Coordinates of C-alpha atoms and ligand atoms in Angstrom, one line a residue:
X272 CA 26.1 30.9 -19.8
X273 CA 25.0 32.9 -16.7
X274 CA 25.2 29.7 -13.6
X275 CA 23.3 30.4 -10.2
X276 CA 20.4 29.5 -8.4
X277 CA 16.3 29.8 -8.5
X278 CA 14.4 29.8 -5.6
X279 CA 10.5 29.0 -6.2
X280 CA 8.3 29.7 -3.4
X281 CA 5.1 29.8 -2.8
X282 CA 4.7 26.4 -4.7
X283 CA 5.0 27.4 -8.5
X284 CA 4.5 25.2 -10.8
X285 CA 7.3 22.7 -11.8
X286 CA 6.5 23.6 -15.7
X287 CA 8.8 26.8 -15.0
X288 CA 12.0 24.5 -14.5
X289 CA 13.0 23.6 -17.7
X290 CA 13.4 27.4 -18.7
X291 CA 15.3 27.9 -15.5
X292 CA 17.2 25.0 -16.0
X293 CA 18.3 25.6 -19.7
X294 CA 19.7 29.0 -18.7
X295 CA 21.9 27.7 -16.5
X296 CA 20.3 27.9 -13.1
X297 CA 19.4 25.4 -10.0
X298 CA 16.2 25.3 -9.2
X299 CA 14.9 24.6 -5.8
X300 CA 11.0 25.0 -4.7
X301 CA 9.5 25.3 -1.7
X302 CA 5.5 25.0 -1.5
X303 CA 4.8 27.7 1.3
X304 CA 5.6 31.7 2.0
X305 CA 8.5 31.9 3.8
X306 CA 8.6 34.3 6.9
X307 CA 10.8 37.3 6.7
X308 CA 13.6 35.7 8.3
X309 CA 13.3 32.4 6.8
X310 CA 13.1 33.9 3.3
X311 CA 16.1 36.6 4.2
X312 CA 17.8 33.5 5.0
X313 CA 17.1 31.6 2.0
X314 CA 18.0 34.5 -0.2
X315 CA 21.3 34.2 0.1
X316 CA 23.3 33.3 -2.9
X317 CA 20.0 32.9 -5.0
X318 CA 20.1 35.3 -8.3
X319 CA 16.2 34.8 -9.4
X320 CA 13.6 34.6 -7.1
X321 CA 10.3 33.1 -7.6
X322 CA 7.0 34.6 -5.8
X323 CA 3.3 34.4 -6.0
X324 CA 0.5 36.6 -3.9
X325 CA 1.6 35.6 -0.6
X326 CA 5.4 36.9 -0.7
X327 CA 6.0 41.0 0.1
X328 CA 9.8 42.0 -0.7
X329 CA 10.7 44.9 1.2
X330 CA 13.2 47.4 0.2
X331 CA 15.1 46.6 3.3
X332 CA 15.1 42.7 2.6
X333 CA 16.2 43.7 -1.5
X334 CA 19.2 45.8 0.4
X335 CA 20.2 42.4 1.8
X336 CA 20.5 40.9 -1.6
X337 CA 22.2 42.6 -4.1
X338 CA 22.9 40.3 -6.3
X339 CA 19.7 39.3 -6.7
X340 CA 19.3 39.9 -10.4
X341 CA 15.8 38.9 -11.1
X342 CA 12.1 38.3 -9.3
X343 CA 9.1 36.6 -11.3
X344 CA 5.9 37.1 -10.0
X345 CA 4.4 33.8 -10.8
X346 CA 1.0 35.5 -11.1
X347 CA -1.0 38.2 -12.9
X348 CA -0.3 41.5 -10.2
X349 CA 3.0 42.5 -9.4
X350 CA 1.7 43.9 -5.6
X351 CA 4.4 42.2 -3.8
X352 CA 7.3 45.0 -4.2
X353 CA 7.5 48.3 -5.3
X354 CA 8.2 48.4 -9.2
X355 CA 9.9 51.9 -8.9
X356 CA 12.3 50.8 -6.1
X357 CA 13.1 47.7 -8.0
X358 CA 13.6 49.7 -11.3
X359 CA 16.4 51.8 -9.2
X360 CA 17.6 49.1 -8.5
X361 CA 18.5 47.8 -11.9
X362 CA 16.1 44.4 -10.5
X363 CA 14.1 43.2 -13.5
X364 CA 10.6 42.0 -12.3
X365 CA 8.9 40.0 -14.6
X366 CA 5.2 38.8 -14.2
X367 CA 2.7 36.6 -16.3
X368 CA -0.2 39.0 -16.6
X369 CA -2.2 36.8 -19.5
X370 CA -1.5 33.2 -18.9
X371 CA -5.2 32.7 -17.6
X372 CA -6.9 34.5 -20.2
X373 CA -8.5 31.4 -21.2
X374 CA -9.3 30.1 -17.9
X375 CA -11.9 33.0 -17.8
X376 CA -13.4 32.8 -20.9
X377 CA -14.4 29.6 -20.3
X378 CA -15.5 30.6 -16.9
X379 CA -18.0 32.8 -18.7
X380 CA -19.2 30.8 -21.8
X381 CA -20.0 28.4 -19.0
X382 CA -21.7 31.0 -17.0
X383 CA -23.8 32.1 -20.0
X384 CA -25.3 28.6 -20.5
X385 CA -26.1 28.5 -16.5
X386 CA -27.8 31.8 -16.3
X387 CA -29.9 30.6 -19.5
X388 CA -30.7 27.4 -17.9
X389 CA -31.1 28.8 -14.1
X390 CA -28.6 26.1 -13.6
X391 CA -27.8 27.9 -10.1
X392 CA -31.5 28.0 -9.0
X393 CA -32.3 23.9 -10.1
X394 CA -28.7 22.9 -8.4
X395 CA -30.0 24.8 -5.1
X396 CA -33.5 23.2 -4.8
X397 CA -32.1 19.7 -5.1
X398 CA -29.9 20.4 -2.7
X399 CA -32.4 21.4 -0.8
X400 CA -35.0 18.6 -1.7
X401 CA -37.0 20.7 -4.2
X402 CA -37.6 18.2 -6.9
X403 CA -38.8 21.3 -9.4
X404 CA -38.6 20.3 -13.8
X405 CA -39.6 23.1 -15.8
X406 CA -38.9 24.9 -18.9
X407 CA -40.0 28.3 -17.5
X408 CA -37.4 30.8 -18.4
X409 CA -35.0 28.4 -19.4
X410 CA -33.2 29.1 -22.8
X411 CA -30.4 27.9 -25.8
X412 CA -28.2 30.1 -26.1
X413 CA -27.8 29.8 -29.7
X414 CA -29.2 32.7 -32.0
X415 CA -29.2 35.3 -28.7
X416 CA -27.1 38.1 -28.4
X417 CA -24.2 38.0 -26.3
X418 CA -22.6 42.0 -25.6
X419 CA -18.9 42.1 -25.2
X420 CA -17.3 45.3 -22.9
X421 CA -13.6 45.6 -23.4
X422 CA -12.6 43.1 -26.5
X423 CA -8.9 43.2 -25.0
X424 CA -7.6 39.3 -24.3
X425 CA -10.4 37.9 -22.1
X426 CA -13.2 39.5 -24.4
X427 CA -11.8 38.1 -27.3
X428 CA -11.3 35.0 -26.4
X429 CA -14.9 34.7 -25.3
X430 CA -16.3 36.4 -28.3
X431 CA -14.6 33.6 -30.1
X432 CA -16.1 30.9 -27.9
X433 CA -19.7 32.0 -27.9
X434 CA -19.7 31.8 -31.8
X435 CA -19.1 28.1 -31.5
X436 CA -22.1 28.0 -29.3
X437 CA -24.3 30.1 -32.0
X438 CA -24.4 33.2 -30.8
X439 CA -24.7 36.4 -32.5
X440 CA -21.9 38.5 -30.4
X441 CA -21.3 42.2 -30.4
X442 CA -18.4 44.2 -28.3
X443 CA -17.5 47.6 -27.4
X444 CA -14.1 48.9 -26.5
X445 CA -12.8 52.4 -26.3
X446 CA -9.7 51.2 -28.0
X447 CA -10.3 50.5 -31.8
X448 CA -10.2 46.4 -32.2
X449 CA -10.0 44.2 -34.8
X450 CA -13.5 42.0 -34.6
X451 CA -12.7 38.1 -34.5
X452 CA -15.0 35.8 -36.5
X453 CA -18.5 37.1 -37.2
X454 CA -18.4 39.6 -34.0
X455 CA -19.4 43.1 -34.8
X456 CA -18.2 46.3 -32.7
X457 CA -21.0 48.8 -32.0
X458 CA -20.4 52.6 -31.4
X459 CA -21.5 53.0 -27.9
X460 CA -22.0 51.3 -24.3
X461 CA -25.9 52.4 -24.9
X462 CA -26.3 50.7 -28.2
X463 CA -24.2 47.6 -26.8
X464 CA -26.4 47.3 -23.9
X465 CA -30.0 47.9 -25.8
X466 CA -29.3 45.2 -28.4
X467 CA -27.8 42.5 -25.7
X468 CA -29.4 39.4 -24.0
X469 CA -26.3 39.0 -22.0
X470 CA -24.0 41.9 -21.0
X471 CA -20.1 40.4 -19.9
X472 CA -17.7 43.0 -18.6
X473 CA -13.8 42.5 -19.7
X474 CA -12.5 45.9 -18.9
X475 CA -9.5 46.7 -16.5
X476 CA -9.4 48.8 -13.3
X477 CA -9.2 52.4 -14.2
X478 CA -10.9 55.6 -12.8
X479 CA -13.0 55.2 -16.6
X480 CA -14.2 51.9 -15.6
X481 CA -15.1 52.5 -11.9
X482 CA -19.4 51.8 -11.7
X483 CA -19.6 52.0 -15.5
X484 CA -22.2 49.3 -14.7
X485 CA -25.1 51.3 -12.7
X486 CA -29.0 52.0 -12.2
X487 CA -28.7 54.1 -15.5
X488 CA -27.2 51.5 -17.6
X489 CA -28.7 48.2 -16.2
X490 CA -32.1 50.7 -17.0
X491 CA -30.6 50.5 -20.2
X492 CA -30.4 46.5 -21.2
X493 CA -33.4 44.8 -22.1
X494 CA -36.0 43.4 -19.9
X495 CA -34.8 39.8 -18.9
X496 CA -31.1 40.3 -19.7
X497 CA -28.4 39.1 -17.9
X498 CA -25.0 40.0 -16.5
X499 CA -21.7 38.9 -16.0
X500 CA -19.0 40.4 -14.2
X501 CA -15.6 38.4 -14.4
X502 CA -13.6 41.8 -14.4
X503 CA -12.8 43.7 -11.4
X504 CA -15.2 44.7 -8.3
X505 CA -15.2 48.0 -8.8
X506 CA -16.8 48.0 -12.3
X507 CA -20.4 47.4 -11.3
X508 CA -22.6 48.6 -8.9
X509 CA -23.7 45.4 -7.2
X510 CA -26.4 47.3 -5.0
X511 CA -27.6 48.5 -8.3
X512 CA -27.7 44.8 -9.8
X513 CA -29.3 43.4 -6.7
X514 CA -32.1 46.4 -7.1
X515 CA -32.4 45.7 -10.8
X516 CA -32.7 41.4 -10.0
X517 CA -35.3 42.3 -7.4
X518 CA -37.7 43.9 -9.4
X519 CA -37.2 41.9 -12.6
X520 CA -35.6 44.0 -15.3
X521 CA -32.4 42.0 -15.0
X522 CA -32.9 38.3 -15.9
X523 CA -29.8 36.8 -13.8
X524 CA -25.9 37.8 -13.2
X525 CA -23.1 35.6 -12.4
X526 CA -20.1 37.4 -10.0
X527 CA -16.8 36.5 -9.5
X528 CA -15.3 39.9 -8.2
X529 CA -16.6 42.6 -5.6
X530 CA -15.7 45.8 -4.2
X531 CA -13.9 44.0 -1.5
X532 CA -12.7 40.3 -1.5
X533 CA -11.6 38.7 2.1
X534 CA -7.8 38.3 2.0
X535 CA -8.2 34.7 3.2
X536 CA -10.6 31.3 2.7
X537 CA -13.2 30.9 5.0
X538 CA -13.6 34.7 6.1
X539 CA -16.2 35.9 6.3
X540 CA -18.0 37.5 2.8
X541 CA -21.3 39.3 2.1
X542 CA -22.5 40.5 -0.7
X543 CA -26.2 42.6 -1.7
X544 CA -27.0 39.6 -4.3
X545 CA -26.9 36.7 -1.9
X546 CA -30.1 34.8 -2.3
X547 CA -31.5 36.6 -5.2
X548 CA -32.7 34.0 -8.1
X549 CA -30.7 33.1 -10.9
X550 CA -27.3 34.8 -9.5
X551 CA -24.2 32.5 -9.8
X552 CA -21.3 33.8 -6.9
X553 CA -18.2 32.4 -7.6
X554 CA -14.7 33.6 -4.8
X555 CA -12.3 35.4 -7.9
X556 CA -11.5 31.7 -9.4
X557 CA -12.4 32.8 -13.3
X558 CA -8.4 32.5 -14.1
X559 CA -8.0 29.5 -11.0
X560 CA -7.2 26.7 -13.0
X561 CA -4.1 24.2 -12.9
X562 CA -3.8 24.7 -16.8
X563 CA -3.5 28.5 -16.0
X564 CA -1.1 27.9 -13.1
X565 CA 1.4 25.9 -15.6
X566 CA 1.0 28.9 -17.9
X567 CA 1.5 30.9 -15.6
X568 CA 4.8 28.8 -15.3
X569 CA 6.2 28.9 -18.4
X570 CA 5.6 32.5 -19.5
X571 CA 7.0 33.9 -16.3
X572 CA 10.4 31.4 -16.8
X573 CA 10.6 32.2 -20.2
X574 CA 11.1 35.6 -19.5
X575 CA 13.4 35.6 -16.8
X576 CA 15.4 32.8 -19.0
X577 CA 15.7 35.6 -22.0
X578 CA 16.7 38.4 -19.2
X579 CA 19.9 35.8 -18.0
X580 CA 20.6 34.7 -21.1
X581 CA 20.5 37.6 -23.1
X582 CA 19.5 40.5 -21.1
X583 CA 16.0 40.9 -23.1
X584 CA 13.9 42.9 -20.4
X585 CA 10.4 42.8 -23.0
X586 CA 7.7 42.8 -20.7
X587 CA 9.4 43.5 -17.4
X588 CA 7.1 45.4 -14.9
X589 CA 9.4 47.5 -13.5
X590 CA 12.5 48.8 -16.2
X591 CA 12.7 49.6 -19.0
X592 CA 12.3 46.9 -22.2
X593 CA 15.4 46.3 -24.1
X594 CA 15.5 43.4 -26.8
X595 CA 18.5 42.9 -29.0
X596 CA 19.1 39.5 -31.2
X597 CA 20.7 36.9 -29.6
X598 CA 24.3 38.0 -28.9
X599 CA 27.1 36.3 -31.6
X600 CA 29.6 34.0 -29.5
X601 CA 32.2 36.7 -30.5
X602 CA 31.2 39.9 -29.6
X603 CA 30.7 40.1 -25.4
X604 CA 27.4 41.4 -24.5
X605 CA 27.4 44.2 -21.8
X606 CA 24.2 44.8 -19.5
X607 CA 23.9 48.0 -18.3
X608 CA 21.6 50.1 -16.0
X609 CA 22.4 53.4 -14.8
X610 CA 20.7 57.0 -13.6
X611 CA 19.0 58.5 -16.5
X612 CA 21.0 61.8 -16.7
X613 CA 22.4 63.4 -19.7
X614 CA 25.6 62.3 -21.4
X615 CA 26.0 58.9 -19.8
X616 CA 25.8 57.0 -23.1
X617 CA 28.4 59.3 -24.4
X618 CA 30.4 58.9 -22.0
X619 CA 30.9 55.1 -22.5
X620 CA 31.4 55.5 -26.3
X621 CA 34.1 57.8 -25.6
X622 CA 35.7 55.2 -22.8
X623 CA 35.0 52.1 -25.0
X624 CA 37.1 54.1 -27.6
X625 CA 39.8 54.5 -26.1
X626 CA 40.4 50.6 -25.6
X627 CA 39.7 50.6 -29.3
X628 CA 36.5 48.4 -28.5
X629 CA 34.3 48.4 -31.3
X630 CA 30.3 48.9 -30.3
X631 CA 28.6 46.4 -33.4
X632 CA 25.1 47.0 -31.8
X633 CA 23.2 49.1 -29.0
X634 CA 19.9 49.4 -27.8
X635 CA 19.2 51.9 -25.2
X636 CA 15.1 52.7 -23.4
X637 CA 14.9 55.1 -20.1
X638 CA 12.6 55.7 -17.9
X639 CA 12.1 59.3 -16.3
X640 CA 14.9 57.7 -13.6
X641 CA 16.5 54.6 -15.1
X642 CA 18.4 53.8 -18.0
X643 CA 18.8 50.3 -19.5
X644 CA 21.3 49.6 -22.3
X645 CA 22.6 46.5 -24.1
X646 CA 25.7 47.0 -26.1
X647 CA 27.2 44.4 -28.2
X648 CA 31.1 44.8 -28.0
X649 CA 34.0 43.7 -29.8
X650 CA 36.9 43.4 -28.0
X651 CA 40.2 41.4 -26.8
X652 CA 39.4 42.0 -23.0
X653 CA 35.8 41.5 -21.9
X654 CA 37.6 42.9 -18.1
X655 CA 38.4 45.8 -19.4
X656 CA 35.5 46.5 -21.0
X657 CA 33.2 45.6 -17.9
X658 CA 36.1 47.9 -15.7
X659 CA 35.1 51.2 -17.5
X660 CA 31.6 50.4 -17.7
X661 CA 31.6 50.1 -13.7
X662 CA 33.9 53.0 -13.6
X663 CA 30.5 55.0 -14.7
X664 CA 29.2 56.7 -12.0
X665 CA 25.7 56.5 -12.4
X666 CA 26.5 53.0 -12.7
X667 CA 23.2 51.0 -10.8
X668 CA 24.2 47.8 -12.2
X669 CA 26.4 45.6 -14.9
X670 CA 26.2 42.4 -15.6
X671 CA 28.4 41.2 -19.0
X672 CA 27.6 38.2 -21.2
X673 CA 30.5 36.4 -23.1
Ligands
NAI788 P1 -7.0 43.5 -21.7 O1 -6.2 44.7 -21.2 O2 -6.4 42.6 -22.6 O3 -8.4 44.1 -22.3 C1 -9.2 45.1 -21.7 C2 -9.9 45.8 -22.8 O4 -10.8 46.7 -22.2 C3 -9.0 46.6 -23.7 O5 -9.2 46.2 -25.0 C4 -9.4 48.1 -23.4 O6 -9.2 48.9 -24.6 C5 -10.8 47.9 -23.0 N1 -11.3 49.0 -22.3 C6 -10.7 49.8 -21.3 N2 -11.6 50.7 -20.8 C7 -12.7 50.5 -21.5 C8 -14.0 51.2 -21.4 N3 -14.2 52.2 -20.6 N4 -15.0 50.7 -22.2 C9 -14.8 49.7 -23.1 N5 -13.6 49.0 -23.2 C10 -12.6 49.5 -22.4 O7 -7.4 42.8 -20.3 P2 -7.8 41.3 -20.1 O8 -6.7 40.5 -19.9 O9 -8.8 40.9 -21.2 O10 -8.6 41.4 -18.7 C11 -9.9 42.0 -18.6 C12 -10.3 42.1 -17.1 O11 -10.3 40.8 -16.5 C13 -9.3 42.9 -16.3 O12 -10.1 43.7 -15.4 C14 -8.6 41.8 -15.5 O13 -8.1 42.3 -14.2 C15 -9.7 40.8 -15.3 N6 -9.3 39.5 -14.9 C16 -10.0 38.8 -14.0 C17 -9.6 37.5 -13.6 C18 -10.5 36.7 -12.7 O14 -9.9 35.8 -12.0 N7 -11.8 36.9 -12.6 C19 -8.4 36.9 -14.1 C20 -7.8 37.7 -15.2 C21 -8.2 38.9 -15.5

C-alpha cells in the first residue's frame, strides 16, 4: 500500500477523504488558493495534489516537485496546467467532468416551468410593487414539446425529467443516441426546431457548435417558443435572441452562459437580453450545487485512489488510459511511463528475461509522445526488477506496487 500525503486546496469537499484515506494517504485541506510561494512551499513532500479553478501549476512550480505523482482537478475543466507538459511528465491528471450533470438538468426542467409561467416577469413586479395576476401567456408544461440539442449526459438526463412532467420531448445529436423513455430523435436541427415549444441546448464547445443558434434558426422555431441555453456562450447568438424577444417570435429564454463571463463576483456584466420580458439570467451556476460539489468529490478521489493503488490511469486528462485487474498479492506490479519511441517495450522483455522474471500480464497505451505500461511481474526481487526498468532510458517515470 502506496503511504504519503494529499493536499486539498481550494476547499474541496471533505466527501473525497475516505478515498484518499483508504489508499493510504494523509489528507490535509485548506479552504483558499494558495500563492505561488505559499503553495511551492506546501508542495513539499505531498504526492497528490488537490485543485479547483483558482489554482494554475506552472511547469516551473511541477519542476520543483517531482515526486508529485498525481493532481485532481476537483472540477469539470482541467485549465489549471498544461495536460501535454504533465503527460511528459509521467503526472496523471485526473478531473471529474460529469459529476454535475444532474445539477443542470434540474436547472433546466425548472427553467422550463418558469419561462411557461413568466415566473421571472411576476417575481420582478412584486419586487417592484406591481401587484399583476393573470393567466395571459402563462402555460403547463404538460402535453408541449420540449426539443433536446446534444442528447449527451446533460440532454439525457433532462429528456428523462421532462417526461415526468408530461412532456412530449424530441432531441437531436450528430452522434447516433440511444432515445431514453418515450423521447424520439428527429433527423435535423430544422425539423427539431419547427416541431419544438421549447428549444434547450446541451452541446459542447467546438468550432461545429459555435452560433449554431442564430437569426436563421430562431426564424426557424415557432412563433412563441422559448430557449434555453445552459451549454456554453459561444453556442448562441445572444444579439440574435435579444432581436428575436424584441419583436415577439421568441416567447422567453433563460441564460446561464455568455460569450464572455467576468472572472470574478461582483464585476461588472452586460448582456443584450437585460430587461427584455420573460428572460431568466442566471451567473454559470446550472452545475453550482453542494450535491454536485460532493460528487465532484468522490469521482475525482476515486480516481486518483485506483491510479495509487493500482496504477489504473481510465479517465486521466492528460496520459494515456491503462486499466489492468487488481494486481494478485504475489506478482509485483511495475508502473511505467517512458518516451514513445520504438523498441522500448522490447527492450524490457529482453532485460526482465534475463533475471528470469516472468511478465503474467501487460497492458501498454501511447500517446504520439508518452508511453504508459503496467506489467504484472513475477519475481524473487521486486529491486531488481524496478533497477532495470529505471535503467531504461527513455525512462520518465517508475513507480512499483508490491
Ligand atoms: P456530453 O459530451 O455528454 O454531450 C454533448 C452531446 O452533444 C453529445 O451527445 C454530442 O454528440 C452532441 N453534439 C455535439 N455536437 C453537436 C451538434 N453540432 N449538434 C447536435 N449534437 C451535438 O456533454 P454534457 O456533459 O451533456 O454537457 C453539455 C454541455 O453542457 C457542454 O457544453 C458543457 O460544457 C455544458 N455544461 C454547462 C454547465 C453549467 O454550469 N451551465 C455545467 C456542466 C456542463
Amino acid at each position: 500500500m502506496p503511504t504519503g500525503r494529499a493536499l486539498l486546496l481550494e476547499g474541496i469537499h471533505t466527501d473525497a477523504d475516505a478515498a484518499l484515506e483508504a489508499a493510504g494517504l494523509e489528507v490535509t485541506h485548506e479552504n483558499g488558493a494558495l500563492t505561488k510561494d505559499a503553495l511551492d512551499a506546501a508542495m513539499a513532500g505531498v504526492t497528490v495534489l488537490g485543485v479547483r479553478s483558482k489554482s494554475r501549476l506552472s511547469a516551473e512550480l511541477l519542476d520543483r516537485h517531482p515526486n508529485l505523482l498525481a493532481v485532481g482537478c476537483f472540477c469539470i475543466g482541467t485549465d489549471q496546467l498544461d495536460l501535454r507538459d504533465a503527460a511528459r511528465r509521467g503526472l496523471a491528471v485526473f478531473n471529474a467532468p460529469f459529476s454535475n450533470t444532474r445539477s443542470v438538468a434540474e436547472l433546466t426542467i425548472a427553467e422550463i416551468v418558469a419561462l411557461h409561467r413568466r415566473l421571472g416577469d411576476r417575481s420582478r413586479e412584486l419586487h417592484d410593487g406591481i401587484w399583476r395576476k393573470t393567466a395571459a401567456g402563462a402555460h403547463e408544461v404538460r402535453g408541449r414539446t420540449l426539443g433536446i440539442i446534444g442528447y449527451g449526459h446533460i440532454g439525457s438526463q433532462v429528456s428523462v425529467l421532462a417526461e415526468a412532467f408530461g412532456m412530449q420531448v424530441i432531441y437531436h445529436d450528430v452522434a447516433s443516441k440511444l432515445a431514453i423513455g418515450n423521447a424520439r430523435p428527429v433527423e435535423s436541427l430544422a425539423r427539431l426546431l419547427a416541431e419544438s415549444d421549447v428549444v434547450t441546448v446541451h452541446v459542447p464547445d467546438e468550432p461545429s457548435t459555435r452560433n449554431m443558434i442564430g437569426t436563421s434558426e430562431l426564424g426557424q422555431m415557432r412563433p412563441g417558443a422559448m430557449l434555453i441555453n445552459n451549454a456554453r456562450g459561444s453556442v448562441v447568438d445572444l444579439d440574435a435572441v435579444a432581436e428575436a424577444l424584441r419583436d415577439g417570435h421568441l416567447g422567453g429564454a433563460a441564460v446561464d452562459v455568455y460569450p464572455t463571463e467576468p472572472s470574478r463576483n461582483d464585476d461588472p456584466f452586460s448582456t443584450p437580453l437585460a430587461g427584455l420580458p420573460n428572460v431568466i439570467l442566471t451567473p454559470h451556476i446550472g452545475g453550482s450545487t453542494e450535491e454536485a460539489q460532493a460528487a465532484i468529490a468522490r469521482d475525482a478521489a476515486s480516481k486518483l485512489a485506483r491510479y495509487l493503488v493500482e496504477g489504473s490511469t481510465r479517465s486521466s486528462a492528460s496520459v494515456p488510459e491503462v486499466d489492468l485487474p487488481s494486481p494478485r498479492p504475489d506478482r509485483h506490479r511495475i508502473l511505467h511511463f517512458h518516451r514513445n519511441v520504438p523498441g522500448v517495450l522490447g527492450r524490457m522483455h529482453t532485460l526482465l528475461a534475463e533475471i528470469d522474471a516472468n511478465i503474467a500480464a501487460e497492458y501498454l497505451q501511447s500517446d504520439p509522445e508518452v508511453s504508459y505500461v503496467i506489467l504484472d511481474v513475477e519475481s524473487d526481487s521486486v529491486e531488481e526488477v524496478a533497477e532495470r526498468m529505471r535503467s531504461i532510458p527513455e525512462t520518465i517515470r517508475m513507480r512499483t506496487l508490491s
